[in-house]
Coordinates of C-alpha atoms in Angstrom, one line a residue:
M1 CA 63.2 46.1 70.0
K2 CA 66.9 46.2 69.1
R3 CA 66.5 50.0 68.6
I4 CA 65.1 50.3 72.2
Y5 CA 68.0 48.3 73.6
S6 CA 70.4 50.5 71.8
I7 CA 68.8 53.6 73.2
I8 CA 68.9 52.2 76.7
V9 CA 72.6 51.3 76.4
G10 CA 73.3 54.8 75.0
L11 CA 71.4 56.4 77.9
L12 CA 73.2 54.3 80.5
L13 CA 76.6 55.2 79.0
C14 CA 75.5 58.9 79.2
I15 CA 74.2 58.7 82.8
T16 CA 76.8 56.4 84.5
P17 CA 79.8 58.8 84.3
F18 CA 77.8 61.3 86.5
C19 CA 77.8 58.7 89.3
V20 CA 81.6 58.7 89.4
D21 CA 83.3 61.5 91.4
T22 CA 86.9 61.2 90.2
Y23 CA 88.6 62.7 87.2
S24 CA 89.0 60.2 84.3
L25 CA 89.0 60.5 80.6
Y26 CA 87.0 57.3 80.5
R27 CA 83.9 59.2 81.8
L28 CA 84.1 61.5 78.8
I29 CA 84.7 58.6 76.4
A30 CA 81.6 56.8 77.9
I31 CA 79.4 59.8 77.4
T32 CA 80.7 60.3 73.8
I33 CA 80.1 56.6 72.9
G34 CA 76.6 56.8 74.5
M35 CA 75.6 59.9 72.5
F36 CA 77.0 58.3 69.3
I37 CA 74.9 55.2 69.9
I38 CA 71.8 57.3 70.4
I39 CA 72.4 59.4 67.3
I40 CA 73.2 56.4 65.1
T41 CA 70.1 54.5 66.4
Y42 CA 67.9 57.5 65.6
A43 CA 69.5 57.9 62.2
T44 CA 68.5 54.4 61.3
Y45 CA 64.9 55.0 62.3
K46 CA 62.7 55.1 59.2
K47 CA 60.4 57.8 60.5
K48 CA 63.2 60.1 61.7
N49 CA 62.9 63.8 61.5
I50 CA 65.9 65.2 59.6
I51 CA 65.8 68.6 61.5
F52 CA 65.7 66.8 64.8
L53 CA 68.6 64.5 63.7
L54 CA 70.7 67.6 63.0
I55 CA 70.0 69.2 66.3
L56 CA 70.2 65.9 68.3
P57 CA 74.0 66.0 68.9
I58 CA 73.8 69.7 70.1
L59 CA 70.9 68.8 72.3
L60 CA 72.7 65.8 73.9
V61 CA 75.9 67.8 74.5
G62 CA 74.0 70.7 75.9
V63 CA 71.9 68.6 78.3
T64 CA 74.9 66.6 79.6
Y65 CA 77.0 69.7 79.9
M66 CA 74.2 71.5 81.9
I67 CA 73.9 68.5 84.2
D68 CA 77.7 68.4 84.6
H69 CA 77.7 72.2 85.4
I70 CA 74.9 71.9 88.0
L71 CA 76.6 69.0 89.8
A72 CA 79.9 70.8 89.9
M73 CA 78.3 74.1 91.1
K74 CA 75.9 72.5 93.7
L75 CA 78.0 69.5 94.9
N76 CA 81.5 70.4 93.9
H77 CA 81.4 67.2 91.8
V78 CA 84.4 66.6 89.6
P79 CA 83.3 67.7 86.1
I80 CA 83.4 65.5 83.0
Y81 CA 83.7 68.3 80.5
A82 CA 87.0 69.6 81.9
Y83 CA 90.7 68.9 81.9
E84 CA 92.8 68.5 85.0
V85 CA 95.9 70.5 85.7
K86 CA 97.9 69.1 88.6
S87 CA 100.0 71.6 90.4
S88 CA 101.2 69.4 93.2
D89 CA 100.2 66.2 95.0
E90 CA 97.6 68.2 97.0
V91 CA 96.4 70.8 94.4
S92 CA 94.6 70.3 91.2
T93 CA 92.3 72.4 89.1
Y94 CA 89.5 71.0 86.8
N95 CA 89.1 73.6 84.0
S96 CA 85.9 73.7 82.1
F97 CA 84.5 76.2 79.5
S98 CA 83.1 78.7 81.9
Y99 CA 84.2 77.6 85.3
R100 CA 86.8 75.6 87.2
I101 CA 87.1 73.7 90.5
Y102 CA 90.0 73.9 92.9
D103 CA 90.7 70.5 94.4
C104 CA 92.7 71.1 97.6
G105 CA 92.7 67.5 98.8
Q106 CA 90.4 67.9 101.7
K107 CA 88.0 70.4 100.0
R108 CA 86.8 71.5 96.6
I109 CA 86.0 75.1 95.6
F110 CA 83.8 76.1 92.7
D111 CA 85.0 79.1 90.7
N112 CA 82.4 80.4 88.3
G113 CA 83.8 82.5 85.5
Y114 CA 87.5 82.0 86.6
K115 CA 87.1 84.9 89.0
L116 CA 88.9 83.6 92.1
E117 CA 92.6 83.7 92.8
Y118 CA 94.5 80.7 94.2
M119 CA 92.2 79.1 96.9
C120 CA 94.2 76.3 98.4
S121 CA 96.7 76.3 101.3
K122 CA 100.0 78.0 100.5
D123 CA 101.7 75.1 102.2
A124 CA 100.3 72.7 99.6
L125 CA 102.9 74.0 97.0
K126 CA 106.6 73.7 97.1
T127 CA 108.5 77.1 97.3
I128 CA 110.7 77.7 94.3
D129 CA 113.4 80.4 94.3
I130 CA 113.1 82.9 91.5
N131 CA 116.8 82.3 90.4
A132 CA 116.0 78.6 89.9
F133 CA 112.6 79.1 88.3
L134 CA 113.9 81.6 85.7
K135 CA 117.3 79.9 85.0
D136 CA 115.7 78.6 81.8
P137 CA 112.4 80.6 81.3
E138 CA 111.3 78.7 78.2
D139 CA 111.7 75.4 80.0
A140 CA 110.0 76.7 83.2
F141 CA 107.0 77.9 81.2
H142 CA 106.5 74.7 79.3
K143 CA 106.8 72.6 82.4
N144 CA 104.5 74.7 84.5
K145 CA 102.0 76.1 81.9
E146 CA 98.5 76.6 83.6
K147 CA 99.9 75.2 86.9
F148 CA 99.9 77.1 90.1
V149 CA 103.5 77.8 91.4
K150 CA 104.8 79.3 94.6
I151 CA 107.8 81.6 93.9
K152 CA 110.1 83.5 96.3
G153 CA 112.2 86.3 95.1
K154 CA 112.9 90.0 95.2
I155 CA 110.8 92.8 93.7
S156 CA 112.7 94.2 90.7
K157 CA 109.9 96.5 89.3
I158 CA 106.6 98.0 90.3
S159 CA 104.4 99.4 87.6
G160 CA 101.4 101.5 88.7
K161 CA 99.0 99.9 91.2
D162 CA 98.6 96.4 89.7
L163 CA 101.8 95.1 88.2
I164 CA 104.9 93.8 89.9
E165 CA 107.9 91.9 88.6
L166 CA 110.5 89.6 90.1
S167 CA 113.8 89.0 88.3
P168 CA 116.8 86.7 88.9
Y169 CA 119.5 88.4 90.9
E170 CA 123.0 88.1 92.2
E171 CA 123.0 87.5 96.0
N172 CA 125.4 89.6 98.2
I173 CA 125.2 88.9 101.9
D174 CA 127.1 92.1 102.6
A175 CA 124.6 94.3 100.8
L176 CA 122.6 96.8 102.8
N177 CA 118.8 97.4 102.7
G178 CA 118.2 94.3 100.5
V179 CA 120.0 95.9 97.4
V180 CA 121.0 93.3 94.8
K181 CA 121.9 93.3 91.1
F182 CA 119.0 92.1 88.9
D183 CA 119.1 90.4 85.5
A184 CA 117.2 93.0 83.3
N185 CA 116.5 90.5 80.5
I186 CA 114.2 88.1 82.4
S187 CA 111.3 88.6 84.7
L188 CA 108.2 87.1 86.3
R189 CA 105.3 89.6 85.8
I190 CA 102.5 89.4 88.4
K191 CA 99.1 90.9 87.8
T192 CA 97.2 91.8 90.9
F193 CA 94.2 93.8 92.0
N194 CA 95.5 94.3 95.5
D195 CA 97.2 97.3 97.0
L196 CA 101.0 97.4 96.4
S197 CA 101.7 100.6 98.2
A198 CA 103.4 98.8 101.1
Y199 CA 106.0 97.2 98.8
R200 CA 109.4 98.6 97.5
I201 CA 112.0 97.6 95.0
Y202 CA 114.4 94.9 96.6
D203 CA 111.7 93.7 99.0
D204 CA 111.5 90.0 99.6
F205 CA 108.3 88.7 98.0
L206 CA 106.4 85.4 98.0
V207 CA 103.7 84.9 95.4
I208 CA 101.4 82.0 94.3
G209 CA 99.9 82.3 90.9
Q210 CA 99.0 80.4 87.7
V211 CA 101.5 80.4 84.9
E212 CA 99.6 82.0 82.0
K213 CA 101.9 82.9 79.1
I214 CA 105.4 83.8 78.0
E215 CA 106.3 86.7 75.7
R216 CA 109.2 88.9 74.6
E217 CA 109.5 92.6 74.9
K218 CA 112.4 93.5 72.8
E219 CA 115.3 91.6 74.4
K220 CA 113.4 90.8 77.6
V221 CA 111.7 87.4 78.3
I222 CA 108.6 87.7 80.5
I223 CA 106.5 84.9 82.1
H224 CA 103.1 86.1 83.3
L225 CA 101.4 84.9 86.5
T226 CA 97.7 85.4 87.0
D227 CA 95.1 84.6 89.7
T228 CA 97.8 85.5 92.3
I229 CA 98.0 85.8 96.0
Y230 CA 101.1 87.1 97.6
Y231 CA 102.9 87.7 100.9
S232 CA 105.7 89.8 102.2
G233 CA 108.8 87.5 102.1
E234 CA 110.3 89.1 105.2
D235 CA 108.9 89.5 108.7
Y236 CA 110.0 93.0 109.5
Q237 CA 109.1 92.7 113.1
T238 CA 111.6 89.8 113.9
F239 CA 115.2 90.9 113.9
T240 CA 118.3 91.5 116.0
Y241 CA 120.3 94.7 116.3
E242 CA 123.9 95.3 115.3
V243 CA 125.5 98.5 116.5
E244 CA 128.5 100.3 114.9
P245 CA 130.0 102.5 117.7
M246 CA 131.8 105.8 117.3
D247 CA 135.2 106.3 119.0
T248 CA 134.1 109.7 120.3
L249 CA 130.9 111.2 121.6
E250 CA 129.7 113.2 118.7
V251 CA 126.2 114.0 117.5
K252 CA 125.3 112.9 114.0
E253 CA 122.1 113.6 112.1
Y254 CA 120.4 110.3 111.4
M255 CA 117.1 111.1 109.6
K256 CA 116.6 114.3 107.7
N257 CA 112.8 114.3 107.8
K258 CA 112.7 113.8 111.6
E259 CA 114.8 115.1 114.5
Y260 CA 116.5 111.8 115.0
Y261 CA 120.2 111.7 115.8
L262 CA 123.0 109.3 116.6
Y263 CA 125.2 110.1 119.7
G264 CA 128.4 108.1 120.0
L265 CA 127.3 105.8 117.2
N266 CA 128.0 105.6 113.5
N267 CA 124.9 103.5 112.7
I268 CA 122.4 100.9 113.9
Y269 CA 121.5 97.9 111.7
L270 CA 118.6 95.4 111.8
K271 CA 119.5 91.8 110.9
Y272 CA 116.8 89.4 109.8
K273 CA 116.5 85.7 109.8
N274 CA 117.4 85.4 106.1
F275 CA 120.7 87.2 106.9
S276 CA 119.6 90.4 105.2
K277 CA 120.8 93.6 106.8
Y278 CA 119.0 96.9 106.9
E279 CA 119.9 100.3 108.3
L280 CA 117.5 101.3 111.1
S281 CA 117.0 104.7 109.4
Y282 CA 115.9 102.9 106.2
V283 CA 113.3 100.7 108.0
L284 CA 111.9 103.7 110.0
T285 CA 111.7 105.9 106.9
D286 CA 109.8 103.2 105.0
E287 CA 107.6 102.6 108.1
R288 CA 108.3 98.9 108.2
I289 CA 108.6 99.5 112.0
F290 CA 108.0 102.6 114.1
L291 CA 109.9 104.2 116.9
E292 CA 107.1 103.2 119.3
D293 CA 107.7 99.6 118.4
I294 CA 111.3 99.9 119.6
L295 CA 110.4 101.9 122.7
D296 CA 107.7 99.5 123.8
S297 CA 110.1 96.7 124.7
A298 CA 112.6 98.9 126.5
K299 CA 113.1 99.8 130.2
K300 CA 112.6 103.5 130.8
R301 CA 113.4 106.2 133.3
D302 CA 113.2 110.0 133.6
I303 CA 116.1 112.3 132.9
K304 CA 115.7 115.5 135.0
K305 CA 117.2 118.9 135.0
D306 CA 116.4 121.1 138.0
D307 CA 113.7 118.7 139.1
E308 CA 112.1 119.0 135.7
V309 CA 111.7 116.0 133.4
I310 CA 113.4 117.0 130.1
A311 CA 113.7 113.5 128.5
M312 CA 113.0 109.8 128.8
L313 CA 115.8 107.2 128.7
Y314 CA 114.9 103.9 127.1
E315 CA 117.4 101.2 127.6
K316 CA 117.9 98.5 125.0
E317 CA 120.3 95.7 125.1
D318 CA 122.7 97.1 122.6
F319 CA 122.1 100.9 122.7
D320 CA 119.9 103.4 124.5
I321 CA 117.3 105.9 123.2
I322 CA 116.8 109.3 124.7
K323 CA 113.5 111.0 123.7
C324 CA 113.4 114.6 124.7
M325 CA 110.3 116.4 125.6
N326 CA 110.7 118.6 122.5
N327 CA 110.5 115.4 120.4
K328 CA 114.2 115.2 119.6
V329 CA 115.4 111.6 119.6
Y330 CA 118.9 110.4 120.2
F331 CA 120.2 106.8 119.6
T332 CA 123.2 106.5 121.9
K333 CA 125.9 104.3 123.1
K334 CA 125.2 102.3 126.3
N335 CA 125.9 104.0 129.6
I336 CA 127.1 107.3 128.2
S337 CA 127.5 110.6 130.2
W338 CA 124.4 112.5 128.9
N339 CA 124.6 116.1 128.0
N340 CA 121.3 117.7 129.0
D341 CA 121.9 120.7 126.7
L342 CA 121.2 118.3 123.7
C343 CA 117.5 118.5 124.5
N344 CA 117.5 122.3 124.1

């Protein structure tokens, strides 16, 4: 009779933790004690089968793990055979042998085989500047190992189609086109399976990923991020113009690959909300914006010669654009006296 009571107690200790849907080591301890009671009870049984006694621990672990896996997969139940990594107050991951669960506060997401990238809201993580994160890379790694972090920085290297790096840099508010000086001895390496063709060196970049490992390549210290999602760190559609006028009305070639010219201007700059400053020619060449984007918001009227339309005048607040019928484009001072022969 005592043996039966012991078996019942052991089974209750194995079953009860599955009724609790919060992460706690006490659930694993309870199952372990329950399995131990069952094994010891059977071991004291006179008619025990030695072979069954040997496989009983494996059987108990296998059955409880299978139940744990099914509950996690079907009900997003917090698993028992897992350890928690807490990335923020709103984001945790429960990591088991062959799967994990993202706990995003209001929802849980089952990830079989660790195939999914970060699945919670990007606002659930605090943004960390790359200069602060890599100030002490060894300390940053040990504090954030296996956690998901959100890092904002500038692209220092692009390797092939799937590797990108962010390095600490010296800020210079007077630098053009995002150019900065990088620290060549430290970097955050990001593995991705997404298209990187739209990105360039010096671009602002925002990434969320799991801190995987740290290694050295000669003198360079590299922290690896995996399971990443990323965003452009700059909104290239929101900006203000800054015009550098010329003292005389001269024509100046602006873009070699297109017939774009400056007339009465030395340059046109785009200023973004993070105070970065880009030459308009640079942004147009990189196709961050297109000429049509600039023309769409401008007032326009015809320019005629002998009753024939030879160009369109587009009026912006800080400068004008004259687009000839032969596709020549002139960025000009405001209210200039236009020379029709320039469209020939």
